[in-house]
Coordinates of C-alpha atoms in Angstrom, one line a residue:
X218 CA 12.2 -19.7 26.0
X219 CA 15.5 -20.8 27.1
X220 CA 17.0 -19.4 30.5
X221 CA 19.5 -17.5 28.3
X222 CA 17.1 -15.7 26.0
X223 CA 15.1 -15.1 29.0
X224 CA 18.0 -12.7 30.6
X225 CA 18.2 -10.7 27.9
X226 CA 14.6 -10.2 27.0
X227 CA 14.0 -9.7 30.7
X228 CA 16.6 -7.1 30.3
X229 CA 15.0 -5.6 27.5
X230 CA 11.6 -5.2 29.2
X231 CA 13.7 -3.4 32.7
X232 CA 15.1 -1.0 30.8
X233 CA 12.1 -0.4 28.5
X234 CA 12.0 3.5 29.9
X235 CA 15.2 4.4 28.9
X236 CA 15.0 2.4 25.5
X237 CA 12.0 4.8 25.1
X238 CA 13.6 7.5 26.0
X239 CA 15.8 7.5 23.2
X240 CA 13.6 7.1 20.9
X241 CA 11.8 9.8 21.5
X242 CA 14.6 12.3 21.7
X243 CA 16.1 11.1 18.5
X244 CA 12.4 11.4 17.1
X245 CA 12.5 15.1 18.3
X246 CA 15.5 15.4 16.9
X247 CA 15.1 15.1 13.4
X248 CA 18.5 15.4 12.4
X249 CA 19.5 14.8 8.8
X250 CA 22.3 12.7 7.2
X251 CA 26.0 12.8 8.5
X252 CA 24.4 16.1 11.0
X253 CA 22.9 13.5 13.6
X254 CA 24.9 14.9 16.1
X255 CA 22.7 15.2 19.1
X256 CA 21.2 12.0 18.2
X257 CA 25.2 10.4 18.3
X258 CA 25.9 11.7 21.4
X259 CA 22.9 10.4 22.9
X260 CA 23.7 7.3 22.1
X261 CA 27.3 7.3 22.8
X262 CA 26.4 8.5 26.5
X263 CA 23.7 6.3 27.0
X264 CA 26.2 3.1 26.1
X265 CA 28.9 4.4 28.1
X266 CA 26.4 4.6 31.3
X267 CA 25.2 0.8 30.4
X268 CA 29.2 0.0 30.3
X269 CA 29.8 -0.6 27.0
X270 CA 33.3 1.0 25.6
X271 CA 32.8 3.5 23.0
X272 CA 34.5 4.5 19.9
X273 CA 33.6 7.8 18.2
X274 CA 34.1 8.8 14.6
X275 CA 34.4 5.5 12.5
X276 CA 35.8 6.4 8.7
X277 CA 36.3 9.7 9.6
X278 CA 32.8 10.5 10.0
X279 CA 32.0 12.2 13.1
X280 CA 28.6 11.2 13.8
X281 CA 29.4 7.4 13.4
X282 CA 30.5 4.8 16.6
X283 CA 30.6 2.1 17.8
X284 CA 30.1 0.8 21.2
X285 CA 31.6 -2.6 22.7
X286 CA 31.1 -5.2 25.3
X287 CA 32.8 -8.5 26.3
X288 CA 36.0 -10.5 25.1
X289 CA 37.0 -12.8 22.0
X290 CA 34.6 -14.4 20.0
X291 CA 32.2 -14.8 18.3
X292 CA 31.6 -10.9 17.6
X293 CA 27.9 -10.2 17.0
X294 CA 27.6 -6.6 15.5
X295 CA 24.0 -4.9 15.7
X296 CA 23.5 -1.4 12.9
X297 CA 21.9 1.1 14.3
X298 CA 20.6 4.0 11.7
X299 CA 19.0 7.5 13.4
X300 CA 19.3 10.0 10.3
X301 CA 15.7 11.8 9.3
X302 CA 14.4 13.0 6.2
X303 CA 13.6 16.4 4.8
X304 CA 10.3 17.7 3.2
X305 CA 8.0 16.0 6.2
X306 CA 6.6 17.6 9.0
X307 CA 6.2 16.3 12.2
X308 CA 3.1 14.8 13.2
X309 CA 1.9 14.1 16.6
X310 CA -1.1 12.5 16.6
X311 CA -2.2 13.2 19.7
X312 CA -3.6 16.4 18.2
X313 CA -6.3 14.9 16.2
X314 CA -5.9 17.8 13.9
X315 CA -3.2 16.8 12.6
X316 CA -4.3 13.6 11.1
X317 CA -5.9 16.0 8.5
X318 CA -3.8 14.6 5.5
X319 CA -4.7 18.0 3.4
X320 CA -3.6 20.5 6.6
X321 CA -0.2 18.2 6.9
X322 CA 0.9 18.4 3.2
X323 CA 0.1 22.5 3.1
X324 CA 2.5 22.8 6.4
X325 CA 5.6 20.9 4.4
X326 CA 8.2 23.3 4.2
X327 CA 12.0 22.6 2.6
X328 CA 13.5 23.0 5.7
X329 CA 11.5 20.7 7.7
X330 CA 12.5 17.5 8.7
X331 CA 11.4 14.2 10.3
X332 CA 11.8 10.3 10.8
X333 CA 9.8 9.5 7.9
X334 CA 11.7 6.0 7.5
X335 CA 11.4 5.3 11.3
X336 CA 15.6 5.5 12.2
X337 CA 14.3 6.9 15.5
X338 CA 12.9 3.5 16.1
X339 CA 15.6 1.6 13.7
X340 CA 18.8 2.5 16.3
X341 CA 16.9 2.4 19.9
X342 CA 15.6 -1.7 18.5
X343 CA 19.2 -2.5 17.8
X344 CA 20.5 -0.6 21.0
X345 CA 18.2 -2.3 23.4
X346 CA 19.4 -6.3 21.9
X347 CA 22.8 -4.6 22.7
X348 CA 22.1 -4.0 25.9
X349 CA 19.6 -7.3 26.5
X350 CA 22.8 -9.3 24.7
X351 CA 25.1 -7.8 27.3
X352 CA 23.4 -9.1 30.1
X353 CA 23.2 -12.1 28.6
X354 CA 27.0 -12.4 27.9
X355 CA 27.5 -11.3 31.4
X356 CA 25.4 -13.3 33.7
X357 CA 26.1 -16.7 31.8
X358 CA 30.0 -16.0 31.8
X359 CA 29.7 -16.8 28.0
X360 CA 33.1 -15.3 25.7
X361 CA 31.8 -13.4 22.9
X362 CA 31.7 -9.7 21.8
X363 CA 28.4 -7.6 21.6
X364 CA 29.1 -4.4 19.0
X365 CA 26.5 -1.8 18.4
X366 CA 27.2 0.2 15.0
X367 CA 26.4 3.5 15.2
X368 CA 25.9 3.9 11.3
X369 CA 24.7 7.4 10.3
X370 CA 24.1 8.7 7.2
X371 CA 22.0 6.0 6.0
X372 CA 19.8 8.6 3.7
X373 CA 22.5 10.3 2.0
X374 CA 26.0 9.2 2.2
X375 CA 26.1 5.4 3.0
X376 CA 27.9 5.0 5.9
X377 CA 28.0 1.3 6.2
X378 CA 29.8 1.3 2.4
X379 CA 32.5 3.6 4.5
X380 CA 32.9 1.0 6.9
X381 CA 33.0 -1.9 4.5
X382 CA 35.9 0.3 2.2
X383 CA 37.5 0.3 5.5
X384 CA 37.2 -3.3 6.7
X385 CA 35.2 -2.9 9.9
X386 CA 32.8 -6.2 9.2
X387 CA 35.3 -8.2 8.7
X388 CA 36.1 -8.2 11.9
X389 CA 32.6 -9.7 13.0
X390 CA 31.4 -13.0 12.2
X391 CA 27.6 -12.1 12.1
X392 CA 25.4 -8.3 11.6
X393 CA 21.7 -8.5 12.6
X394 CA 19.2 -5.5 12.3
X395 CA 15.8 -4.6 11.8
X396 CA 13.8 -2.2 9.5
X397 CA 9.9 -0.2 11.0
X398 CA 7.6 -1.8 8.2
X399 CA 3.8 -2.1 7.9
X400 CA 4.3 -6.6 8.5
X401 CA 6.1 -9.3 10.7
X402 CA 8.8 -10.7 8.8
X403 CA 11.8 -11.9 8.0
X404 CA 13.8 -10.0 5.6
X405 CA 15.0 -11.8 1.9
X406 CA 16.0 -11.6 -1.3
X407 CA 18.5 -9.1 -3.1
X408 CA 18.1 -5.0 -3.3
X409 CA 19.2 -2.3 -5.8
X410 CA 22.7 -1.4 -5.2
X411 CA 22.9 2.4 -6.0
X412 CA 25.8 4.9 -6.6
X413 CA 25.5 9.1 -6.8
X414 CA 28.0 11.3 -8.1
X415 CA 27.7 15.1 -8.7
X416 CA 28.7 16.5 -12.4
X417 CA 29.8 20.6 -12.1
X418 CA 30.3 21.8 -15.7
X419 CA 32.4 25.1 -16.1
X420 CA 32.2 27.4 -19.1
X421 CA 32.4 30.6 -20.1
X422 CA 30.0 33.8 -19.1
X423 CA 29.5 36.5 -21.6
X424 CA 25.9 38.5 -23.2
X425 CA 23.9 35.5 -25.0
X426 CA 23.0 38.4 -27.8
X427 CA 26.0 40.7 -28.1
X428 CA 28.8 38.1 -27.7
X429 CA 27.2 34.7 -27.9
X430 CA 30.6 33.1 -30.0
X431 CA 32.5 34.3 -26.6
X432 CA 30.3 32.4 -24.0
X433 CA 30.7 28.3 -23.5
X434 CA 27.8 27.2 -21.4
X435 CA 27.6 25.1 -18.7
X436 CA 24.1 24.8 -18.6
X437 CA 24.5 23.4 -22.4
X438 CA 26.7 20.7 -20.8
X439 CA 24.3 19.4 -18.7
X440 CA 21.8 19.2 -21.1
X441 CA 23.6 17.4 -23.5
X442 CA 24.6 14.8 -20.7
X443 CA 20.8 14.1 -20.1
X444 CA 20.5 13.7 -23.8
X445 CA 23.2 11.5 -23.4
X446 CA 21.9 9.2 -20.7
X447 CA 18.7 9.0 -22.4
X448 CA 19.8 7.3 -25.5
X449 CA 21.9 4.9 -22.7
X450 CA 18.6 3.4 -21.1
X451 CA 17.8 1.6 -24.2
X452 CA 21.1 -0.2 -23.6
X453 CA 21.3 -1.0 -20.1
X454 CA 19.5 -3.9 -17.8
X455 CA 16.1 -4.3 -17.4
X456 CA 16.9 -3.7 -13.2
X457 CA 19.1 -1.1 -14.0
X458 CA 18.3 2.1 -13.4
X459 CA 19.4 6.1 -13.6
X460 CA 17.8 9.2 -12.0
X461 CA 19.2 12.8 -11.9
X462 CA 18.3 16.2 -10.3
X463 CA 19.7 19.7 -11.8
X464 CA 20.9 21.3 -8.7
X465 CA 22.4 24.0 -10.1
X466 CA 21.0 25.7 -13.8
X467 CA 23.6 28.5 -13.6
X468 CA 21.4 31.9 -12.9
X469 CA 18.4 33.6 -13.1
X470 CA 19.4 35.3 -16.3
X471 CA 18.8 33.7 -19.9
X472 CA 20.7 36.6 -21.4
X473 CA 23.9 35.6 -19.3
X474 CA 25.7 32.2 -20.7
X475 CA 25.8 30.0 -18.0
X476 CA 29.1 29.7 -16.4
X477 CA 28.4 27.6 -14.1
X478 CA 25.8 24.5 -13.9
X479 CA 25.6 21.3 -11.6
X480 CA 23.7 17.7 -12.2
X481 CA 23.1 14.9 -9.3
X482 CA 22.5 11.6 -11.0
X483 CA 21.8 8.5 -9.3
X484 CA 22.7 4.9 -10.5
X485 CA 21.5 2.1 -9.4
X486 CA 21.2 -1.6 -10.8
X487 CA 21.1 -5.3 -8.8
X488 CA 24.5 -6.1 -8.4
X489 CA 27.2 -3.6 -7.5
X490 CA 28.9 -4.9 -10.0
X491 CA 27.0 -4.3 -13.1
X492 CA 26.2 -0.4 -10.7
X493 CA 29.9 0.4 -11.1
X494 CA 30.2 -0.8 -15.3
X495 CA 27.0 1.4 -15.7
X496 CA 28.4 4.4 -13.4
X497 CA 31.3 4.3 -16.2
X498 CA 29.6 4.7 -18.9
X499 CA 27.5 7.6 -17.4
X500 CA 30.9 9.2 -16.2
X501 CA 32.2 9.1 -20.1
X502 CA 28.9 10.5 -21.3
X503 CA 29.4 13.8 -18.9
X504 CA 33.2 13.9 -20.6
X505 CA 31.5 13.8 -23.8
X506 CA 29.5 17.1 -23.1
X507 CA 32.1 18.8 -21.6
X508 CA 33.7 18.2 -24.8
X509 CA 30.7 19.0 -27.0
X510 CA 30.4 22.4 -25.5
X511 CA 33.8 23.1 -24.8
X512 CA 33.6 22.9 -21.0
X513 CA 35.3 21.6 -18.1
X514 CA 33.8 18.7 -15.7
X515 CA 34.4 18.0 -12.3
X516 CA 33.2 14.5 -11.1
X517 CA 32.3 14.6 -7.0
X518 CA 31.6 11.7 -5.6
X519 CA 29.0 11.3 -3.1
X520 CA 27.9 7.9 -2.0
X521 CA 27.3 4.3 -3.3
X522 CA 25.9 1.1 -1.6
X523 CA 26.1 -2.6 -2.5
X524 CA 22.6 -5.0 -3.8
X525 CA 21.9 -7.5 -0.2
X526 CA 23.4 -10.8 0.3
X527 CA 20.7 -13.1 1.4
X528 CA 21.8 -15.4 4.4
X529 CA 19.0 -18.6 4.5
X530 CA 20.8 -19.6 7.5
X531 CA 20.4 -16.8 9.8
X532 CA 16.9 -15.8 8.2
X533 CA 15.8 -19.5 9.7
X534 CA 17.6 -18.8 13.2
X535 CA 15.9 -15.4 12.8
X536 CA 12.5 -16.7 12.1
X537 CA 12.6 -19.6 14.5
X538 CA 13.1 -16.8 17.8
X539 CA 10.4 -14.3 16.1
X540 CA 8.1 -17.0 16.0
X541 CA 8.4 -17.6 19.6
X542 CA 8.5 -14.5 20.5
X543 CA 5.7 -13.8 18.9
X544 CA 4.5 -10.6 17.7
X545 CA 3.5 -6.8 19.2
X546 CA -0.1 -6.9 20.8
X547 CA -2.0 -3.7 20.0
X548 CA -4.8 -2.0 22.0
X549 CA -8.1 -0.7 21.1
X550 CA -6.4 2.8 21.2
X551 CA -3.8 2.0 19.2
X552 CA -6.1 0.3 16.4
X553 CA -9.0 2.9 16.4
X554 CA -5.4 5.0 15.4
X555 CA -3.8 2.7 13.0
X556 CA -7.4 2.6 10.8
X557 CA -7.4 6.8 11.3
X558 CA -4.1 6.9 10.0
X559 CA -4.7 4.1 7.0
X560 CA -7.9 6.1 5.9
X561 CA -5.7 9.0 5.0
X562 CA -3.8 6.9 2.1
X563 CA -4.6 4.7 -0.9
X564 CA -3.3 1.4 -0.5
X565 CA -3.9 -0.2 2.9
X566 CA -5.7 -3.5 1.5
X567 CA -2.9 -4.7 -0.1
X568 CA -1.2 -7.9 0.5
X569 CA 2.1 -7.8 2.9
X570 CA 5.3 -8.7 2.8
X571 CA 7.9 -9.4 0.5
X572 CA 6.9 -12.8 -0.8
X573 CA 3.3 -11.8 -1.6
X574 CA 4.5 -9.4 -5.1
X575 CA 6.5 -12.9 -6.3
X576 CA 4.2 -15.6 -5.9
X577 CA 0.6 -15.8 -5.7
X578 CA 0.0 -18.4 -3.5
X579 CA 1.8 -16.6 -0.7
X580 CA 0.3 -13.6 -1.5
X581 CA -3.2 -15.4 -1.2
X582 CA -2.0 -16.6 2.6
X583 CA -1.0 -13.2 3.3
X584 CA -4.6 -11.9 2.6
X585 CA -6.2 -14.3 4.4
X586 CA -4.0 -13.3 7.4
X587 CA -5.1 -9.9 7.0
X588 CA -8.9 -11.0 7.1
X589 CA -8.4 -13.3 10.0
X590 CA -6.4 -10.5 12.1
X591 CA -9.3 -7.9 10.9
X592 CA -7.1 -4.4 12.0
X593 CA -5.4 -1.8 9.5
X594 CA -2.5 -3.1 11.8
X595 CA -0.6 -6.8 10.7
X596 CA -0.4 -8.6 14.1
X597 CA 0.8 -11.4 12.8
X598 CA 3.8 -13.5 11.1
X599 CA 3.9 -14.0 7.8
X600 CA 5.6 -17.1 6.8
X601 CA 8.9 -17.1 6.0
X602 CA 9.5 -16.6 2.3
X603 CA 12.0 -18.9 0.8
X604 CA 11.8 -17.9 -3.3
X605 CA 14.1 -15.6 -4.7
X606 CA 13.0 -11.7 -4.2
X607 CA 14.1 -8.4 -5.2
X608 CA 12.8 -5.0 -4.2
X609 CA 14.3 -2.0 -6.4
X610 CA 15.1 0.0 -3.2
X611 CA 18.7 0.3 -1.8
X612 CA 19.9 0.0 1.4
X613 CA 23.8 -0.1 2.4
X614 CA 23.1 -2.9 4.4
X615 CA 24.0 -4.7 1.7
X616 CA 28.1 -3.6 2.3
X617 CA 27.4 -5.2 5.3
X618 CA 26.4 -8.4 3.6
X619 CA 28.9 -8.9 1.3
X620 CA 31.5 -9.0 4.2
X621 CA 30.0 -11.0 6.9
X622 CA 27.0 -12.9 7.1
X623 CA 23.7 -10.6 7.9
X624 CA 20.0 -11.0 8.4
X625 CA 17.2 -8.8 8.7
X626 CA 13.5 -8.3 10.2
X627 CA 10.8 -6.4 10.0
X628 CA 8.4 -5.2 12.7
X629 CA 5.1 -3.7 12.2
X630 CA 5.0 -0.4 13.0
X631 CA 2.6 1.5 11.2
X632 CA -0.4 0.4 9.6
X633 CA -0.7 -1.8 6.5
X634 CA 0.4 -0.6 3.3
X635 CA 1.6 2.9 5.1
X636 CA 3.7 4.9 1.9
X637 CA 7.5 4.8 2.7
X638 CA 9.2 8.3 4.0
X639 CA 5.3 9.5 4.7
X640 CA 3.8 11.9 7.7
X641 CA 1.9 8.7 8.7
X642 CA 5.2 6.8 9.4
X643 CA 6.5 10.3 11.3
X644 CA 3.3 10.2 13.1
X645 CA 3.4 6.5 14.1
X646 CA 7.4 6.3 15.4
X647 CA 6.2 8.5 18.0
X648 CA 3.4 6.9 19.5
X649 CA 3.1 3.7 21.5
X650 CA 2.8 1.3 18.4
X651 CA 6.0 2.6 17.0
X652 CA 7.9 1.8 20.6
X653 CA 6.3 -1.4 20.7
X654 CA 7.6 -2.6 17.4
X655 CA 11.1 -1.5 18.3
X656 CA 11.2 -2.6 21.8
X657 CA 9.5 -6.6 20.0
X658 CA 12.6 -6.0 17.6
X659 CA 15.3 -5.8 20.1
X660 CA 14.0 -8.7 22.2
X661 CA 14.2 -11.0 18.7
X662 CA 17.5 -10.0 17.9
X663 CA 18.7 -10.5 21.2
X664 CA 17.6 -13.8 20.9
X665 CA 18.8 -14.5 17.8
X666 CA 22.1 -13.6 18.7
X667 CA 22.5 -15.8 21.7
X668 CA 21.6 -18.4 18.9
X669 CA 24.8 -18.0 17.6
X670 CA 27.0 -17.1 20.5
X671 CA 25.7 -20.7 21.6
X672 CA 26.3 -23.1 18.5
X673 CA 29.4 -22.4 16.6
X674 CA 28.2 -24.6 13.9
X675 CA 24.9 -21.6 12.6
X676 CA 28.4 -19.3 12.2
X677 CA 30.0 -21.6 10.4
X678 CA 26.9 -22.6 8.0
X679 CA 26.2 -19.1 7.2
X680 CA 30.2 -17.8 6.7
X681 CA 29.7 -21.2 4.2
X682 CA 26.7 -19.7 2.6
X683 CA 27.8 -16.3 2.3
X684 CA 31.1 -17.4 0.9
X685 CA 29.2 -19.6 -1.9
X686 CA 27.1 -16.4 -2.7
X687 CA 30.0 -14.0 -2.9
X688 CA 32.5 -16.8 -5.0
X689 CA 33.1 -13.7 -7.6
X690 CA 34.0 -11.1 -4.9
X691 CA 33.4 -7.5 -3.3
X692 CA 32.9 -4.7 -6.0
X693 CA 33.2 -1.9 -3.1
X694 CA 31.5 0.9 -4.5
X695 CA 33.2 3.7 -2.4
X696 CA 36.1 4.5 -4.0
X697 CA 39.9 4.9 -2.4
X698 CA 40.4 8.7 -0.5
X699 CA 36.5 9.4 -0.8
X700 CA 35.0 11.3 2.0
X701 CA 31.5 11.0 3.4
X702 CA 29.5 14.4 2.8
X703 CA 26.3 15.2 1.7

C-alpha cells in the first residue's frame, strides 16, 4: 500500500471506536425515512468535532447534509444512507433466544422498526473514508474536496433524486459508496428505476340501499383503476413493472358509498425514461375512473429514482484497492454465528454475486469459492464481473449516476444468501461482523478515492464514460415544486 492510502486507512483503524459508535446508536435508533432525526444530528455533530464544515437541510429536507473538508478540486462526494425499515424487530443475538426464527416473526408488530437493509452500517462506512480521506488530504498538503452526503430517506422518498432535481452532483466530479450484502464485490450493471404516486378519489356519500343514484363512490374509482392497469401490463416492457397498495377503502361500512378512497402505486421499469412514459399512462388511466364513476382525482406525488449508470472505470480503480485490501477476517465466534443465523432461512447455498444469475461460468467460480472458503460467511473476492447485469431492485443511487460518475461495493456483512430487509440482517449490523464489513468498506473507499485525487486522467476517463452512456440525457424523475414526504 502506498504511503497515501496508508494515512487514511491508518486513520480509519484510530478512530475505529467512534466509527463504531455510530453505528450502533444509529442501529438503536431505528428511525424511518425523512424522521432520521437523531441519527442526522449524530452525524452532523460527529463531523463538526472531526472538522469538517456542515450544511444542514439539503432540498429542503431537514434530515439531509452534507459535511465538507479541503479546497478546489477534484471534489470526491461519499452517500451516506441511515433510514430503517418498519415491520422488523430488533434482534440481538447475543440472546440466543432470539435467533428462534418462529419467536421473532410472532414479536413483529406494525410499529416496530429496524435496520433491516443495514443503513446503520451503510452511513458510518462512508463517514469513516470521509474522515480517513481527510487525513489524507491534510497530511499530504494535496487540493481536493472530501464531501460526505448525508442522504436520508433512502426507503421512502428518494433523497438523492431531490438532490439531483437540484443540481448538487454536478458539482462533484466522482460519488463512491457501498451497500451491507452477503459477498465481496464490486457493484455493476443497471437497476430498476422506480416512481410512486398516490391516487385520492372523491365522491359522493349517501345510503347504498335507500339512495344509491345519489352516491358516487370513491372506492368504485379505485377499483376501476386496477382494472385499468391490469389490461396495461399486457402492453408494457418485459422489465417494466407496476405494483399498488389500497391505503385507504373509504370506511368500515358497505352500506355507506364510499366518499372517500386512496391507492399507492409503484412504477418501475429499466430506464427512467421509459419509468416516466409508463407513469403517464397510469396517470390517464386514474383520470379515466374518476371519469367513469363520476369522481374527482387528486395525483400526490411521492418519490421517484433513476435505473444506475455503470462506470467500468471506477469499478476497475474500485476493484484494484479492494483487492489489496483484501477482505474482512472472521472469528470462530463470528462463524459458529453466521451458520446459526443461515440455518434459520432457505437459500444460503446459493451462488454470490451479481455475475453468477448472468453467466454460468461465473456462477460456477463463485461456487467453488464458496466450497474452498467452507463458512456460511463469503470471505472472499469475487471477480470482478464485466458482462452486462441488471437486478430489478431500485436504488436512487442511480440520480447520482446519471450526473457524475459513481461506483459502488459490496461488503459481506451477513451470511450467504441472507433475505434482504430480514431480522437476520437486523441481527447481524449489530454485531462484530456487521462493524467489520463497514469499517473494510470505509478503508476501500478511502483508497479508492486518493486514486483519483492522485491521477486526473481516472476523472477524466470516467466523466468520458459516463458522458458516452448518458449521450440521450437526464430524465429527472422528481418533478419541478415537489416536496419530499412520506
Amino acid at each position: 500500500m502506498d504511503k497515501n492510502k496508508k494515512i487514511a486507512v491508518e486513520e480509519i483503524e484510530q478512530k475505529e471506536k467512534l466509527i463504531y459508535d455510530v453505528a450502533d446508536k444509529i442501529w438503536d435508533y431505528a428511525e424511518l425515512s425523512l424522521n432520521e432525526y437523531k441519527s442526522c444530528d449524530l452525524y452532523c455533530k460527529v463531523m463538526e468535532d472531526e472538522g469538517f464544515e456542515v450544511r444542514k437541510g439539503l432540498s429542503g429536507i431537514a434530515t439531509a447534509f452534507m459535511a465538507s473538508f479541503g479546497n478546489g478540486k477534484p471534489v470526491i462526494g461519499l452517500l451516506a444512507e441511515y433510514d430503517a425499515l418498519s415491520g422488523i424487530p430488533k434482534c440481538n443475538v447475543e440472546n440466543k433466544e432470539h435467533l428462534d426464527a418462529p419467536k421473532l416473526e410472532s414479536s413483529i408488530t406494525s410499529d416496530s422498526s429496524a435496520h433491516g437493509c443495514g443503513h446503520n452500517l451503510l452511513g458510518a462506512g462512508a463517514m469513516a473514508a470521509a474522515i480517513g480521506i481527510k487525513k489524507y488530504l491534510k497530511e499530504s498538503g494535496r487540493e481536493g474536496t472530501v464531501i460526505l452526503y448525508g442522504c436520508p430517506g433512502e426507503e421512502g422518498c428518494a433523497s438523492k433524486a431531490f438532490f439531483a432535481r437540484d443540481g448538487l452532483w454536478n458539482n462533484i466530479d466522482a460519488a463512491l459508496t457501498w451497500h451491507p450484502s452477503d459477498c465481496n464485490e464490486v457493484v455493476t450493471g443497471s437497476s430498476n428505476s422506480c416512481i410512486q404516486v398516490k391516487y385520492t378519489f372523491k365522491g359522493v356519500s349517501s345510503h347504498a340501499s335507500a339512495a344509491p343514484e345519489k352516491g358516487r363512490s370513491a372506492l368504485d374509482a379505485v377499483e376501476l383503476m386496477n382494472i385499468g392497469v391490469q389490461f396495461l401490463r399486457e402492453h408494457m416492457s418485459d422489465k417494466a413493472r407496476v405494483h399498488y397498495a389500497i391505503t385507504d377503502a373509504g370506511g368500515m361500512s358497505p352500506n355507506v358509498v364510499q366518499a372517500r378512497a386512496q391507492v399507492l402505486y409503484m412504477v418501475r421499469s429499466n430506464h427512467v425514461k421509459e419509468a416516466l412514459e409508463l407513469q403517464e399512462r397510469v396517470d390517464k388511466i386514474a383520470e379515466g375512473a374518476a371519469l367513469m364513476t363520476d369522481t374527482t382525482v387528486e395525483r400526490i406525488f411521492i418519490d421517484g429514482m433513476s435505473d444506475t449508470v455503470t462506470n467500468r472505470c471506477l469499478e476497475k480503480v474500485a476493484y484494484k484497492n479492494f483487492a489489496e485490501l483484501g477482505v474482512p477476517v472472521h472469528t470462530d465466534w463470528e462463524l459458529n454465528l453466521a451458520k446459526e443465523i443461515a440455518l434459520t432461512y432457505e437459500g444460503s447455498d446459493k451462488n454470490p454475486g451479481i455475475g453468477s444469475s448472468f453467466d454460468e461460468e461465473y456462477a460456477k467460480k463463485a461456487a467453488s469459492l464458496r466450497k474452498e472458503n467452507g463458512s456460511y460467511m463469503n470471505d472472499f473476492l469475487l471477480p470482478h464481473y464485466m458482462g452486462d447485469a441488471f437486478e430489478a431492485s431500485s436504488t436512487d443511487v442511480g440520480d447520482v449516476s446519471y450526473n457524475c460518475p459513481t461506483v459502488q461495493i459490496h461488503v459481506a456483512s451477513w451470511p450467504n444468501g441472507c433475505p434482504g430487509h430480514s431480522w437476520q440482517n437486523v441481527a447481524c449490523g449489530g454485531t462484530s461482523i456487521g462493524k467489520k464489513a463497514l469499517l473494510h468498506a470505509g478503508k476501500v473507499l478511502a483508497a479508492t478515492a486518493i486514486d483519483l485525487f492522485e491521477n486526473e486522467d481516472i476523472l477524466k476517463e470516467s466523466l468520458s464514460e459516463l458522458k458516452e452512456r448518458t449521450k440521450d440525457g437526464y430524465n429527472c424523475p422528481i418533478p419541478k415544486g415537489a416536496i419530499a414526504k412520506i
